Amino acid sequence: MLNLVLFGPPGAGKGTQAIYLARTFNLVHLSTGDLLRQEITAKTDLGRMADEIISKGELVPDSIVISMIEAKLNTPKTTVGFIFDGFPRTVPQAKALDELLQKHNSKVSVMLCLEVDKLELIGRLLKRGLTSGRCDDADAATIENRINVYNEKTAPLINYYAEQGKYHQIQGIGEIDEIAARLKEAVLKL
Ligand code: ADP
């Protein structure tokens, strides 16, 4: 199986590129952000809880997102692999993903990290906020907090995957097509 972890700070372009990669390699796209937003739209109890956390730019508890991914992996579906977008975001989530995949006799193939500098990220997120309707894109303080949370809790995963020889940096600035081509090339070289 080909299991890609698409990684990078908020605004790096994970969602956009994950859709492209899923199409190119026939993978099932799993985005914890999208799954949480579906819960918010459906106004479930989980959605209400997630909405409060997401609008502050904090992370939803590990146990919740891990259960969501577990449920998806346990749903029988024929696929050549998965693309994980926005997950894992903490070391416990990465460990849980390894265990879940192991149960399915599989593993993470590579972690593709989109590199984008902070100024560019803030600009992109504020721009997206004008049209996305996402409360977490709407103000500079929340965006700043999301980037800080990323640096504190999520960036340590770079070491986690680097130690396994799975960390792969991809330049995330440029045209969408160019970045997509860089990602495709990295996967084809695996
Ligand atoms: P972005 O990468 O632009 O922040 P996402 O859609 O991936 O967008 O995530 C939006 C928000 O959803 C995050 O800021 C966080 O609050 C929550 N979230 C998404 N995925 C996770 C996760 N794996 N663990 C904890 N919280 C998550």
XYZ file of N, CA, C and O and ligand atoms in Angstrom:
787
model
N 0.829 -1.214 0.000
C 0.000 0.000 0.000
C 0.856 1.253 0.000
O 1.956 1.248 0.543
N 0.318 2.290 -0.609
C 1.008 3.576 -0.610
C 0.276 4.485 0.368
O -0.859 4.871 0.129
N 0.925 4.776 1.494
C 0.292 5.639 2.503
C 1.117 6.902 2.673
O 2.239 6.850 3.180
N 0.549 8.015 2.227
C 1.274 9.283 2.265
C 0.768 10.141 3.416
O -0.439 10.300 3.593
N 1.706 10.695 4.174
C 1.340 11.707 5.177
C 1.712 13.048 4.559
O 2.882 13.299 4.269
N 0.701 13.880 4.304
C 0.974 15.214 3.768
C 1.027 16.173 4.948
O 0.053 16.310 5.695
N 2.171 16.807 5.085
C 2.495 17.531 6.313
C 2.843 18.987 5.993
O 3.259 19.312 4.890
N 2.698 19.838 6.996
C 3.100 21.235 6.820
C 2.234 22.125 7.681
O 1.193 21.704 8.185
N 2.652 23.370 7.857
C 1.902 24.298 8.712
C 0.552 24.664 8.103
O 0.316 24.412 6.916
N -0.339 25.285 8.907
C -1.610 25.730 8.362
C -1.364 26.696 7.211
O -0.502 27.571 7.316
N -2.088 26.496 6.117
C -1.915 27.371 4.959
C -0.841 26.912 4.000
O -0.585 27.554 2.981
N -0.230 25.765 4.266
C 0.851 25.286 3.394
C 0.326 24.722 2.076
O 1.093 24.516 1.140
N -0.979 24.440 2.048
C -1.556 23.908 0.802
C -1.824 22.411 0.854
O -1.979 21.773 -0.185
N -1.914 21.858 2.045
C -2.120 20.403 2.179
C -3.428 19.955 1.521
O -3.438 18.974 0.790
N -4.501 20.679 1.817
C -5.815 20.280 1.283
C -5.821 20.264 -0.238
O -6.248 19.291 -0.857
N -5.321 21.337 -0.827
C -5.291 21.452 -2.294
C -4.459 20.339 -2.901
O -4.879 19.663 -3.842
N -3.285 20.132 -2.360
C -2.365 19.138 -2.941
C -2.819 17.709 -2.645
O -2.555 16.801 -3.437
N -3.503 17.510 -1.526
C -3.967 16.150 -1.190
C -4.989 15.674 -2.216
O -4.978 14.502 -2.623
N -5.856 16.592 -2.654
C -6.881 16.219 -3.648
C -6.185 15.773 -4.934
O -6.514 14.747 -5.524
N -5.181 16.530 -5.331
C -4.432 16.214 -6.537
C -3.710 14.861 -6.411
O -3.781 13.998 -7.286
N -3.023 14.672 -5.276
C -2.270 13.426 -5.072
C -3.198 12.214 -5.020
O -2.866 11.142 -5.540
N -4.354 12.398 -4.389
C -5.319 11.299 -4.289
C -5.747 10.869 -5.689
O -5.826 9.674 -5.991
N -5.989 11.860 -6.551
C -6.402 11.561 -7.929
C -5.273 10.884 -8.703
O -5.478 9.889 -9.378
N -4.077 11.424 -8.571
C -2.948 10.905 -9.343
C -2.642 9.455 -8.995
O -2.342 8.654 -9.866
N -2.698 9.149 -7.698
C -2.275 7.799 -7.288
C -3.441 6.930 -6.825
O -3.213 5.854 -6.266
N -4.666 7.408 -7.065
C -5.845 6.606 -6.701
C -5.957 6.295 -5.211
O -6.279 5.160 -4.839
N -5.652 7.277 -4.404
C -5.644 7.056 -2.949
C -6.933 7.594 -2.320
O -7.579 8.484 -2.872
N -7.269 7.060 -1.171
C -8.387 7.603 -0.397
C -7.849 8.776 0.429
O -6.846 8.633 1.134
N -8.500 9.935 0.293
C -8.055 11.156 0.974
C -8.742 11.271 2.339
O -9.961 11.305 2.410
N -7.947 11.295 3.399
C -8.515 11.446 4.743
C -8.000 12.741 5.360
O -6.811 12.873 5.661
N -8.903 13.701 5.548
C -8.542 14.979 6.162
C -9.290 15.112 7.478
O -10.525 15.167 7.486
N -8.567 15.162 8.579
C -9.245 15.295 9.876
C -9.936 16.670 9.970
O -11.002 16.776 10.566
N -9.342 17.697 9.351
C -9.984 19.014 9.350
C -11.351 18.937 8.664
O -12.351 19.437 9.179
N -11.398 18.274 7.500
C -12.675 18.136 6.780
C -13.666 17.311 7.594
O -14.851 17.637 7.662
N -13.183 16.233 8.213
C -14.088 15.379 9.004
C -14.675 16.171 10.170
O -15.867 16.076 10.469
N -13.829 16.995 10.800
C -14.317 17.802 11.928
C -15.314 18.862 11.444
O -16.341 19.104 12.078
N -15.005 19.474 10.298
C -15.936 20.491 9.763
C -17.281 19.867 9.372
O -18.329 20.496 9.509
N -17.254 18.597 8.925
C -18.537 17.913 8.630
C -19.366 17.769 9.908
O -20.583 17.926 9.895
N -18.678 17.476 11.016
C -19.383 17.350 12.301
C -19.969 18.705 12.724
O -21.063 18.778 13.278
N -19.203 19.774 12.459
C -19.678 21.119 12.820
C -20.934 21.443 12.008
O -21.941 21.900 12.554
N -20.882 21.178 10.704
C -22.028 21.466 9.834
C -23.251 20.656 10.264
O -24.372 21.153 10.262
N -23.004 19.399 10.660
C -24.118 18.527 11.074
C -24.605 18.855 12.492
O -25.562 18.246 12.970
N -23.917 19.798 13.143
C -24.291 20.234 14.501
C -24.383 19.078 15.498
O -25.313 19.010 16.310
N -23.470 18.148 15.403
C -23.421 17.053 16.375
C -22.766 17.567 17.665
O -22.168 18.659 17.675
N -22.827 16.770 18.734
C -22.168 17.171 19.985
C -20.674 17.348 19.749
O -20.053 18.309 20.219
N -20.109 16.390 19.019
C -18.677 16.472 18.704
C -18.384 17.748 17.912
O -17.393 18.445 18.173
N -19.256 18.058 16.963
C -19.092 19.258 16.147
C -19.095 20.530 16.984
O -18.273 21.419 16.773
N -19.998 20.579 17.943
C -20.066 21.772 18.802
C -18.779 21.931 19.608
O -18.252 23.017 19.776
N -18.289 20.799 20.103
C -17.052 20.834 20.892
C -15.869 21.243 19.999
O -15.065 22.104 20.363
N -15.817 20.626 18.811
C -14.706 20.910 17.893
C -14.724 22.373 17.458
O -13.668 23.011 17.368
N -15.907 22.903 17.215
C -16.039 24.277 16.741
C -15.374 25.254 17.709
O -14.642 26.169 17.315
N -15.620 25.016 18.989
C -15.066 25.904 20.008
C -13.540 25.861 20.002
O -12.868 26.888 20.090
N -12.997 24.648 19.863
C -11.534 24.476 19.888
C -10.908 25.046 18.610
O -9.920 25.786 18.664
N -11.505 24.691 17.473
C -10.948 25.111 16.180
C -10.972 26.632 16.048
O -10.015 27.234 15.554
N -12.034 27.266 16.531
C -12.117 28.722 16.363
C -11.078 29.451 17.207
O -10.763 30.614 16.951
N -10.505 28.745 18.189
C -9.416 29.367 18.970
C -8.050 29.047 18.356
O -7.021 29.519 18.826
N -8.051 28.146 17.386
C -6.777 27.760 16.766
C -6.031 26.702 17.552
O -4.840 26.478 17.355
N -6.744 26.032 18.468
C -6.115 24.958 19.263
C -6.351 23.609 18.585
O -7.094 23.513 17.609
N -5.751 22.540 19.146
C -5.937 21.202 18.584
C -7.058 20.459 19.302
O -7.192 20.544 20.528
N -7.822 19.724 18.537
C -8.856 18.844 19.081
C -8.123 17.689 19.782
O -7.037 17.285 19.337
N -8.676 17.143 20.902
C -7.942 16.075 21.614
C -7.570 14.892 20.714
O -8.337 14.507 19.826
N -6.389 14.342 20.997
C -5.873 13.213 20.213
C -6.891 12.084 20.097
O -7.086 11.522 19.022
N -7.523 11.725 21.244
C -8.408 10.558 21.246
C -9.525 10.712 20.209
O -9.928 9.743 19.561
N -9.990 11.938 20.015
C -11.094 12.161 19.076
C -10.645 11.963 17.628
O -11.270 11.227 16.865
N -9.546 12.602 17.276
C -9.124 12.485 15.867
C -8.622 11.066 15.566
O -8.840 10.545 14.469
N -7.991 10.434 16.551
C -7.526 9.060 16.331
C -8.732 8.139 16.076
O -8.716 7.325 15.153
N -9.798 8.305 16.868
C -10.997 7.475 16.656
C -11.598 7.706 15.277
O -12.090 6.772 14.640
N -11.556 8.949 14.824
C -12.118 9.243 13.490
C -11.339 8.508 12.408
O -11.910 7.919 11.493
N -10.016 8.555 12.534
C -9.171 7.888 11.530
C -9.339 6.372 11.633
O -9.446 5.671 10.618
N -9.406 5.877 12.855
C -9.584 4.434 13.056
C -10.863 3.966 12.367
O -10.868 2.952 11.665
N -11.937 4.719 12.559
C -13.222 4.338 11.947
C -13.086 4.292 10.427
O -13.600 3.375 9.775
N -12.380 5.243 9.855
C -12.218 5.272 8.394
C -11.376 4.097 7.913
O -11.674 3.471 6.898
N -10.305 3.786 8.673
C -9.429 2.687 8.246
C -10.139 1.337 8.382
O -9.826 0.395 7.669
N -11.092 1.268 9.317
C -11.798 0.004 9.532
C -13.003 -0.168 8.607
O -13.603 -1.237 8.595
N -13.336 0.880 7.865
C -14.444 0.745 6.920
C -13.916 0.011 5.691
O -12.996 0.498 5.034
N -14.474 -1.178 5.411
C -13.924 -1.932 4.291
C -14.048 -1.140 2.986
O -15.112 -0.632 2.664
N -12.960 -0.974 2.313
C -12.932 -0.225 1.062
C -11.697 -0.690 0.294
O -10.621 -0.761 0.884
N -11.874 -0.979 -0.954
C -10.707 -1.399 -1.723
C -9.937 -0.152 -2.136
O -10.483 0.729 -2.787
N -8.699 -0.074 -1.711
C -7.870 1.060 -2.130
C -6.403 0.632 -2.155
O -6.013 -0.295 -1.445
N -5.642 1.338 -2.969
C -4.210 1.048 -3.008
C -3.485 1.794 -1.893
O -2.311 1.552 -1.639
N -4.193 2.705 -1.227
C -3.561 3.418 -0.123
C -4.334 4.654 0.286
O -5.424 4.929 -0.214
N -3.748 5.387 1.223
C -4.413 6.557 1.794
C -3.498 7.762 1.729
O -2.272 7.626 1.757
N -4.122 8.937 1.694
C -3.347 10.148 1.909
C -3.915 10.826 3.151
O -5.110 11.105 3.232
N -3.060 11.006 4.127
C -3.461 11.616 5.399
C -3.123 13.101 5.341
O -1.962 13.471 5.143
N -4.152 13.926 5.514
C -4.011 15.380 5.359
C -4.415 16.033 6.689
O -5.567 15.941 7.103
N -3.434 16.633 7.363
C -3.737 17.262 8.657
C -3.725 16.274 9.806
O -4.120 16.598 10.920
N -3.287 15.090 9.533
C -3.161 14.033 10.539
C -1.964 13.168 10.143
O -1.850 12.834 8.963
N -1.084 12.801 11.051
C -1.053 13.151 12.464
C -0.541 14.573 12.704
O 0.199 15.121 11.898
N -0.940 15.126 13.842
C -0.541 16.486 14.213
C 0.194 16.521 15.547
O 0.612 17.597 15.988
N 0.307 15.377 16.204
C 1.064 15.286 17.467
C 1.792 13.939 17.449
O 1.422 13.038 16.676
N 2.783 13.816 18.329
C 3.518 12.537 18.382
C 2.581 11.378 18.775
O 2.620 10.333 18.127
N 1.705 11.532 19.787
C 0.780 10.421 20.082
C -0.093 10.032 18.876
O -0.372 8.854 18.666
N -0.489 11.019 18.071
C -1.286 10.689 16.878
C -0.450 9.885 15.874
O -0.938 8.946 15.244
N 0.829 10.252 15.734
C 1.691 9.531 14.791
C 1.893 8.091 15.252
O 1.871 7.153 14.447
N 2.066 7.914 16.567
C 2.243 6.560 17.101
C 0.969 5.746 16.886
O 1.022 4.579 16.511
N -0.173 6.383 17.121
C -1.454 5.687 16.936
C -1.634 5.291 15.473
O -2.104 4.185 15.174
N -1.236 6.173 14.570
C -1.379 5.855 13.141
C -0.520 4.640 12.791
O -0.970 3.736 12.073
N 0.703 4.610 13.301
C 1.575 3.459 13.033
C 0.913 2.169 13.510
O 0.926 1.157 12.807
N 0.342 2.223 14.710
C -0.305 1.014 15.258
C -1.520 0.601 14.441
O -1.725 -0.584 14.165
N -2.308 1.590 14.047
C -3.512 1.278 13.260
C -3.132 0.655 11.917
O -3.730 -0.332 11.491
N -2.129 1.236 11.271
C -1.731 0.711 9.965
C -1.129 -0.689 10.100
O -1.346 -1.555 9.258
N -0.403 -0.873 11.206
C 0.196 -2.183 11.444
C -0.874 -3.274 11.538
O -0.698 -4.366 11.015
N -1.993 -2.924 12.170
C -3.113 -3.877 12.277
C -3.626 -4.270 10.901
O -4.223 -5.318 10.722
N -3.438 -3.372 9.936
C -3.871 -3.658 8.565
C -2.673 -4.112 7.717
O -2.718 -4.007 6.498
N -1.635 -4.581 8.409
C -0.409 -5.034 7.736
C 0.164 -3.988 6.793
O 0.621 -4.298 5.692
N 0.132 -2.754 7.231
C 0.624 -1.687 6.374
C 1.440 -0.687 7.180
O 1.601 -0.857 8.399
N 1.954 0.346 6.513
C 2.735 1.362 7.233
C 2.746 2.676 6.452
O 2.343 2.705 5.280
N 3.234 3.733 7.094
C 3.396 5.009 6.408
C 4.541 4.857 5.401
O 5.621 4.390 5.757
N 4.286 5.226 4.151
C 5.343 5.105 3.135
C 6.303 6.280 3.217
O 7.517 6.104 3.119
N 5.737 7.483 3.353
C 6.579 8.684 3.365
C 5.800 9.844 4.003
O 4.573 9.847 3.995
N 6.546 10.782 4.562
C 5.936 12.014 5.060
C 6.452 13.138 4.158
O 7.660 13.362 4.059
N 5.521 13.789 3.461
C 5.873 14.860 2.534
C 5.553 16.182 3.221
O 4.404 16.461 3.550
N 6.598 16.970 3.466
C 6.426 18.196 4.245
C 6.502 19.423 3.331
O 7.544 19.683 2.724
N 5.405 20.143 3.233
C 5.371 21.357 2.408
C 6.018 22.508 3.171
O 5.583 22.861 4.265
N 7.057 23.072 2.589
C 7.811 24.155 3.225
C 7.315 25.510 2.750
O 7.422 25.827 1.560
N 6.754 26.291 3.679
C 6.281 27.638 3.341
C 6.608 28.554 4.514
O 6.369 28.190 5.673
N 7.171 29.749 4.215
C 7.554 30.627 5.326
C 6.341 31.316 5.958
O 5.269 31.401 5.358
N 6.549 31.800 7.191
C 5.448 32.302 8.009
C 4.693 33.476 7.367
O 3.463 33.515 7.405
N 5.422 34.403 6.762
C 4.744 35.561 6.157
C 3.790 35.137 5.050
O 2.664 35.614 4.936
N 4.270 34.192 4.241
C 3.445 33.670 3.138
C 2.213 32.948 3.708
O 1.096 33.101 3.208
N 2.413 32.167 4.784
C 1.295 31.436 5.400
C 0.213 32.403 5.873
O -0.972 32.211 5.597
N 0.642 33.448 6.581
C -0.325 34.406 7.134
C -1.095 35.076 5.989
O -2.320 35.181 6.032
N -0.375 35.461 4.950
C -1.021 36.091 3.791
C -2.053 35.160 3.158
O -3.188 35.564 2.878
N -1.679 33.894 2.967
C -2.600 32.940 2.331
C -3.838 32.711 3.188
O -4.956 32.646 2.676
N -3.631 32.559 4.512
C -4.768 32.246 5.390
C -5.732 33.435 5.481
O -6.954 33.253 5.450
N -5.182 34.643 5.567
C -6.057 35.826 5.631
C -6.853 35.949 4.329
O -8.040 36.271 4.334
N -6.210 35.640 3.225
C -6.891 35.701 1.919
C -7.992 34.637 1.861
O -9.116 34.902 1.439
N -7.653 33.413 2.316
C -8.652 32.338 2.302
C -9.840 32.707 3.191
O -10.981 32.396 2.881
N -9.534 33.390 4.305
C -10.580 33.786 5.247
C -11.639 34.687 4.637
O -12.777 34.728 5.113
N -11.282 35.404 3.561
C -12.249 36.310 2.938
C -13.371 35.533 2.259
O -14.487 36.029 2.109
N -13.082 34.281 1.856
C -14.093 33.507 1.113
C -14.435 32.155 1.727
O -15.452 31.573 1.403
N -13.570 31.617 2.618
C -13.760 30.223 3.064
C -14.898 30.059 4.069
O -15.420 28.964 4.225
N -15.240 31.134 4.746
C -16.250 31.004 5.800
C -15.697 30.291 7.027
O -16.432 29.991 7.957
N -14.414 29.997 7.027
C -13.800 29.300 8.176
C -13.450 30.313 9.243
O -12.668 31.228 9.015
N -14.006 30.077 10.456
C -13.779 31.057 11.515
C -12.299 31.112 11.905
O -11.809 32.143 12.358
N -11.584 29.978 11.710
C -10.175 29.975 12.120
C -9.275 30.708 11.128
O -8.092 30.904 11.390
N -9.832 31.113 9.971
C -9.053 31.898 9.009
C -9.368 33.394 9.129
O -8.792 34.203 8.425
N -10.344 33.700 9.994
C -10.889 35.059 9.944
C -10.034 36.129 10.622
O -10.064 37.275 10.229
N -9.287 35.798 11.641
C -8.521 36.875 12.284
C -7.064 36.504 12.546
O -6.710 35.335 12.727
N -6.253 37.559 12.532
C -4.801 37.395 12.587
C -4.352 36.699 13.872
O -3.401 35.906 13.853
N -5.050 36.954 14.997
C -4.619 36.363 16.272
C -4.807 34.842 16.262
O -3.941 34.094 16.747
N -5.921 34.375 15.694
C -6.157 32.922 15.621
C -5.132 32.267 14.691
O -4.596 31.194 14.990
N -4.856 32.928 13.589
C -3.876 32.396 12.628
C -2.502 32.290 13.295
O -1.825 31.261 13.195
N -2.132 33.335 14.000
C -0.846 33.348 14.707
C -0.799 32.179 15.701
O 0.204 31.466 15.801
N -1.901 31.978 16.419
C -1.940 30.884 17.396
C -1.812 29.526 16.711
O -1.101 28.633 17.194
N -2.473 29.360 15.562
C -2.378 28.075 14.837
C -0.929 27.803 14.431
O -0.470 26.655 14.503
N -0.245 28.848 14.002
C 1.154 28.647 13.585
C 2.014 28.315 14.810
O 2.878 27.433 14.759
N 1.735 28.977 15.943
C 2.486 28.666 17.171
C 2.219 27.232 17.630
O 3.145 26.522 18.026
N 0.952 26.817 17.575
C 0.600 25.448 17.969
C 1.311 24.450 17.045
O 1.828 23.427 17.484
N 1.354 24.780 15.766
C 2.064 23.919 14.809
C 3.541 23.787 15.219
O 4.075 22.671 15.298
N 4.187 24.920 15.499
C 5.617 24.872 15.833
C 5.866 24.082 17.114
O 6.860 23.357 17.219
N 4.949 24.220 18.060
C 5.135 23.593 19.365
C 4.788 22.091 19.365
O 5.548 21.270 19.865
N 3.625 21.753 18.802
C 3.115 20.385 18.948
C 3.264 19.526 17.704
O 3.331 18.299 17.796
N 3.253 20.164 16.532
C 3.224 19.376 15.300
C 4.625 19.243 14.679
O 4.999 18.145 14.240
N 5.384 20.341 14.691
C 6.717 20.283 14.070
C 7.616 19.174 14.649
O 8.440 18.615 13.912
N 7.488 18.794 15.946
C 8.319 17.684 16.434
C 8.148 16.381 15.657
O 9.002 15.490 15.712
N 7.067 16.281 14.886
C 6.882 15.070 14.081
C 7.921 14.953 12.971
O 8.139 13.873 12.432
N 8.542 16.090 12.640
C 9.586 16.044 11.610
C 10.676 15.073 12.067
O 11.119 14.208 11.306
N 11.082 15.199 13.335
C 12.094 14.280 13.876
C 11.601 12.843 13.897
O 12.351 11.915 13.607
N 10.342 12.693 14.293
C 9.749 11.357 14.397
C 9.885 10.617 13.062
O 10.292 9.455 13.014
N 9.561 11.304 11.956
C 9.643 10.652 10.648
C 11.067 10.641 10.101
O 11.447 9.702 9.407
N 11.841 11.687 10.438
C 13.236 11.723 9.953
C 14.010 10.524 10.509
O 14.808 9.898 9.803
N 13.746 10.201 11.772
C 14.447 9.061 12.389
C 14.138 7.747 11.667
O 14.924 6.810 11.712
N 12.993 7.704 11.033
C 12.615 6.490 10.283
C 12.996 6.602 8.807
O 12.623 5.745 8.000
N 13.683 7.709 8.450
C 14.084 7.920 7.053
C 12.904 8.216 6.142
O 12.966 7.986 4.932
N 11.814 8.763 6.714
C 10.601 8.969 5.908
C 10.272 10.445 5.665
O 9.275 10.761 5.039
N 11.113 11.322 6.185
C 10.839 12.769 6.067
C 11.351 13.301 4.738
O 12.527 13.136 4.400
N 10.457 13.929 4.008
C 10.811 14.435 2.694
C 10.311 15.878 2.557
O 9.122 16.126 2.662
N 11.234 16.822 2.335
C 10.847 18.232 2.229
C 10.446 18.572 0.800
O 11.128 18.144 -0.145
N 9.380 19.347 0.675
C 8.940 19.792 -0.649
C 8.761 21.311 -0.593
O 8.059 21.814 0.289
N 9.351 22.020 -1.534
C 9.191 23.466 -1.588
C 7.716 23.778 -1.878
O 7.182 23.351 -2.906
N 7.059 24.493 -0.956
C 5.613 24.707 -1.071
C 5.221 26.050 -1.637
O 4.053 26.430 -1.590
N 6.219 26.793 -2.156
C 5.913 28.096 -2.757
C 6.062 27.990 -4.269
O 7.013 27.359 -4.749
N 5.125 28.563 -4.989
C 5.148 28.503 -6.452
C 3.731 28.279 -6.948
O 2.780 28.395 -6.181
N 3.610 27.942 -8.227
C 2.280 27.666 -8.778
C 1.778 26.326 -8.240
O 2.583 25.416 -7.994
N 0.475 26.188 -8.101
C -0.115 24.944 -7.587
C 0.358 23.741 -8.431
O 0.739 22.705 -7.883
N 0.364 23.911 -9.743
C 0.782 22.820 -10.646
C 2.237 22.417 -10.424
O 2.585 21.247 -10.505
N 3.067 23.436 -10.198
C 4.500 23.158 -9.982
C 4.690 22.347 -8.705
O 5.479 21.397 -8.668
N 3.986 22.753 -7.663
C 4.126 22.063 -6.371
C 3.591 20.640 -6.508
O 4.198 19.677 -6.016
N 2.475 20.513 -7.226
C 1.890 19.184 -7.456
C 2.903 18.285 -8.178
O 3.049 17.102 -7.846
N 3.601 18.862 -9.143
C 4.584 18.080 -9.907
C 5.743 17.651 -8.998
O 6.242 16.519 -9.105
N 6.147 18.530 -8.081
C 7.232 18.178 -7.139
C 6.797 17.011 -6.255
O 7.580 16.089 -5.992
N 5.559 17.069 -5.788
C 5.060 15.997 -4.904
C 4.986 14.672 -5.679
O 5.410 13.620 -5.180
N 4.472 14.745 -6.888
C 4.332 13.527 -7.694
C 5.705 12.891 -7.931
O 5.879 11.682 -7.779
N 6.664 13.749 -8.258
C 8.019 13.257 -8.532
C 8.586 12.560 -7.288
O 9.189 11.491 -7.389
N 8.362 13.169 -6.117
C 8.884 12.573 -4.877
C 8.252 11.209 -4.625
O 8.933 10.267 -4.214
N 6.970 11.078 -4.912
C 6.290 9.794 -4.685
C 6.788 8.755 -5.697
O 7.030 7.600 -5.340
N 6.967 9.182 -6.935
C 7.414 8.227 -7.967
C 8.811 7.707 -7.690
O 9.167 6.621 -8.116
N 9.592 8.499 -6.943
C 10.971 8.089 -6.637
C 11.032 7.110 -5.476
O 12.121 6.604 -5.142
N 9.922 6.883 -4.801
C 9.951 6.035 -3.581
C 10.373 4.606 -3.922
O 10.010 4.084 -4.957
P -5.100 23.856 8.513
O -4.041 22.872 8.174
O -5.209 24.978 7.529
O -5.042 24.358 9.929
P -7.125 21.747 8.850
O -8.405 21.658 8.106
O -6.145 20.643 8.688
O -6.522 23.142 8.382
O -7.403 21.898 10.432
C -8.282 22.873 10.954
C -8.358 22.729 12.460
O -8.971 21.469 12.802
C -7.020 22.702 13.213
O -6.539 24.005 13.509
C -7.405 21.927 14.483
O -8.084 22.745 15.413
C -8.383 20.896 13.962
N -7.696 19.628 13.580
C -7.591 19.126 12.323
N -6.873 17.992 12.324
C -6.490 17.775 13.618
C -5.700 16.790 14.260
N -5.137 15.778 13.581
N -5.518 16.880 15.611
C -6.067 17.883 16.304
N -6.811 18.855 15.752
C -7.024 18.815 14.426
